[in-house]
Coordinates of C-alpha atoms in Angstrom, one line a residue:
M153 CA 94.6 161.9 -64.2
D154 CA 97.8 162.0 -62.2
S155 CA 100.9 163.9 -63.0
R156 CA 102.6 160.9 -64.6
D157 CA 99.8 160.5 -67.0
A158 CA 100.0 164.2 -67.8
D159 CA 103.7 163.9 -68.4
L160 CA 103.2 161.0 -70.7
K161 CA 100.5 162.9 -72.6
R162 CA 102.9 165.8 -73.0
E163 CA 105.6 163.5 -74.3
L164 CA 103.2 162.0 -76.9
D165 CA 102.1 165.5 -78.0
A166 CA 105.7 166.6 -78.3
T167 CA 106.5 163.5 -80.3
L168 CA 103.6 164.1 -82.7
Q169 CA 104.6 167.7 -83.1
T170 CA 108.2 166.8 -83.8
R171 CA 107.0 164.2 -86.4
K172 CA 105.0 167.0 -88.1
E173 CA 108.0 169.2 -88.2
L174 CA 110.6 166.6 -89.2
G175 CA 108.5 164.5 -91.5
A176 CA 107.9 160.8 -92.0
E177 CA 111.5 159.9 -92.4
Y178 CA 112.1 160.3 -88.7
E179 CA 108.9 158.5 -87.6
T180 CA 110.7 155.3 -86.6
E181 CA 113.2 157.0 -84.3
L182 CA 110.5 159.2 -82.8
V183 CA 108.2 156.2 -82.1
D184 CA 111.1 154.3 -80.6
S185 CA 112.0 157.2 -78.4
F186 CA 108.4 157.5 -77.2
M187 CA 108.1 153.8 -76.6
E188 CA 111.3 153.8 -74.5
K189 CA 109.7 156.4 -72.3
V190 CA 106.5 154.3 -72.0
E191 CA 108.6 151.2 -71.2
Q192 CA 110.5 153.1 -68.6
R193 CA 107.2 154.3 -67.0
F194 CA 106.0 150.7 -67.0
N195 CA 109.2 149.5 -65.4
D196 CA 109.0 152.2 -62.7
T197 CA 105.5 151.2 -61.9
A198 CA 106.4 147.5 -61.8
D199 CA 109.3 148.2 -59.6
R200 CA 107.1 150.1 -57.2
H201 CA 104.6 147.3 -57.2
V202 CA 107.3 144.7 -56.5
R203 CA 108.8 146.8 -53.7
R204 CA 105.4 147.2 -52.1
Q205 CA 104.8 143.4 -52.3
L206 CA 108.2 142.7 -50.7
A207 CA 107.5 145.2 -48.0
E208 CA 104.1 143.6 -47.3
Q209 CA 105.8 140.1 -47.2
Q210 CA 108.4 141.4 -44.8
M211 CA 105.7 142.9 -42.6
A212 CA 103.8 139.7 -42.7
A213 CA 106.9 137.8 -41.7
A214 CA 107.6 140.2 -38.9
R215 CA 104.0 139.7 -37.6
G216 CA 104.5 135.9 -37.8
T217 CA 101.9 135.5 -40.6
R218 CA 102.4 133.8 -43.9
P219 CA 102.6 136.1 -46.9
H220 CA 100.7 135.2 -50.1
A221 CA 101.6 136.2 -53.7
T222 CA 98.0 136.8 -54.7
G223 CA 97.3 139.2 -51.9
R224 CA 94.6 136.8 -50.6
P225 CA 95.3 134.1 -48.0
A226 CA 94.8 130.5 -49.1
Q227 CA 92.1 128.6 -47.3
G228 CA 93.1 127.6 -43.8
Q229 CA 96.2 129.8 -44.0
G230 CA 94.7 133.2 -43.4
L231 CA 96.4 133.5 -40.1
G232 CA 99.9 132.6 -39.1
F233 CA 100.8 129.5 -37.2
G234 CA 100.9 131.3 -33.9
E235 CA 97.5 132.8 -34.3
R236 CA 96.0 129.4 -35.5
F237 CA 97.6 127.6 -32.5
A238 CA 96.3 130.2 -30.1
F239 CA 92.8 129.9 -31.5
V240 CA 92.8 126.1 -31.1
A241 CA 94.4 126.2 -27.7
T242 CA 91.9 128.8 -26.5
S243 CA 89.0 126.8 -27.8
L244 CA 90.3 123.6 -26.0
V245 CA 90.8 125.5 -22.7
L246 CA 87.3 126.9 -22.9
A247 CA 86.0 123.5 -23.7
I248 CA 86.7 122.3 -20.2
P249 CA 84.3 124.5 -18.3
L250 CA 81.8 124.4 -21.2
S251 CA 81.9 120.6 -21.0
A252 CA 81.4 120.6 -17.3
I253 CA 78.4 123.0 -17.5
A254 CA 76.8 121.0 -20.3
A255 CA 77.3 117.6 -18.6
V256 CA 75.9 118.9 -15.3
N257 CA 72.9 120.7 -16.8
A258 CA 72.0 118.5 -19.8
G259 CA 73.9 115.2 -19.4
L260 CA 75.4 113.3 -22.3
S261 CA 73.3 115.1 -24.9
G262 CA 74.5 118.5 -23.7
L263 CA 78.1 117.3 -23.8
V264 CA 77.7 116.0 -27.4
V265 CA 76.1 119.3 -28.5
T266 CA 78.9 121.3 -26.8
W267 CA 81.7 119.3 -28.4
A268 CA 79.9 119.5 -31.8
G269 CA 79.9 123.3 -31.4
I270 CA 83.6 123.3 -30.5
F271 CA 84.4 121.1 -33.4
A272 CA 82.3 123.2 -35.8
V273 CA 84.0 126.5 -34.7
N274 CA 87.5 124.9 -35.2
A275 CA 86.5 123.4 -38.5
V276 CA 85.2 126.7 -39.8
H277 CA 88.4 128.4 -38.6
A278 CA 90.6 125.8 -40.2
S279 CA 88.8 126.0 -43.6
G280 CA 89.2 129.8 -43.7
G281 CA 85.6 130.5 -43.1
F282 CA 86.3 133.7 -41.2
G283 CA 86.7 135.7 -44.4
W284 CA 85.3 138.8 -42.8
L285 CA 88.1 138.8 -40.3
R286 CA 90.8 138.4 -43.0
R287 CA 89.2 141.2 -45.0
L288 CA 89.2 143.4 -41.9
R289 CA 92.8 142.7 -41.2
R290 CA 93.7 143.3 -44.9
E291 CA 91.9 146.6 -44.9
K292 CA 93.7 147.6 -41.8
S293 CA 97.0 146.6 -43.3
H294 CA 96.4 148.5 -46.5
S295 CA 95.3 151.6 -44.5
E296 CA 98.6 151.5 -42.6
W297 CA 100.4 151.6 -46.0
D298 CA 98.2 154.3 -47.5
G299 CA 98.0 156.4 -44.4

């Protein structure tokens, strides 16, 4: 139990004790007063949550990634445009020597297998299939906030 829960419990205990002392005729005012404190606590918590989400979105924007309201990236959008572009560009640059090696050593069938692999890796990346990488980045991001 954190200190805010303990504070709220003390407020409830005080409200109940006051109700015993003052009687049922003040019950409505006492309940209203306690509910205002609960509502204020809820609003404070919601404000903290919204501020944290905004800060995460600002950090994502600063990193060049796209922020998501759910906290989970949508399929194919787990990385920012720059990172996706770099991935595709790197795979195409690496495709040149891989194609040459495959064509020299295995002929047309090796070339087809090589390009099928390149296509598969890019398709998995575009579909958001690297969920383990997103989870790792999200955990690192959350540890930066918590630490």
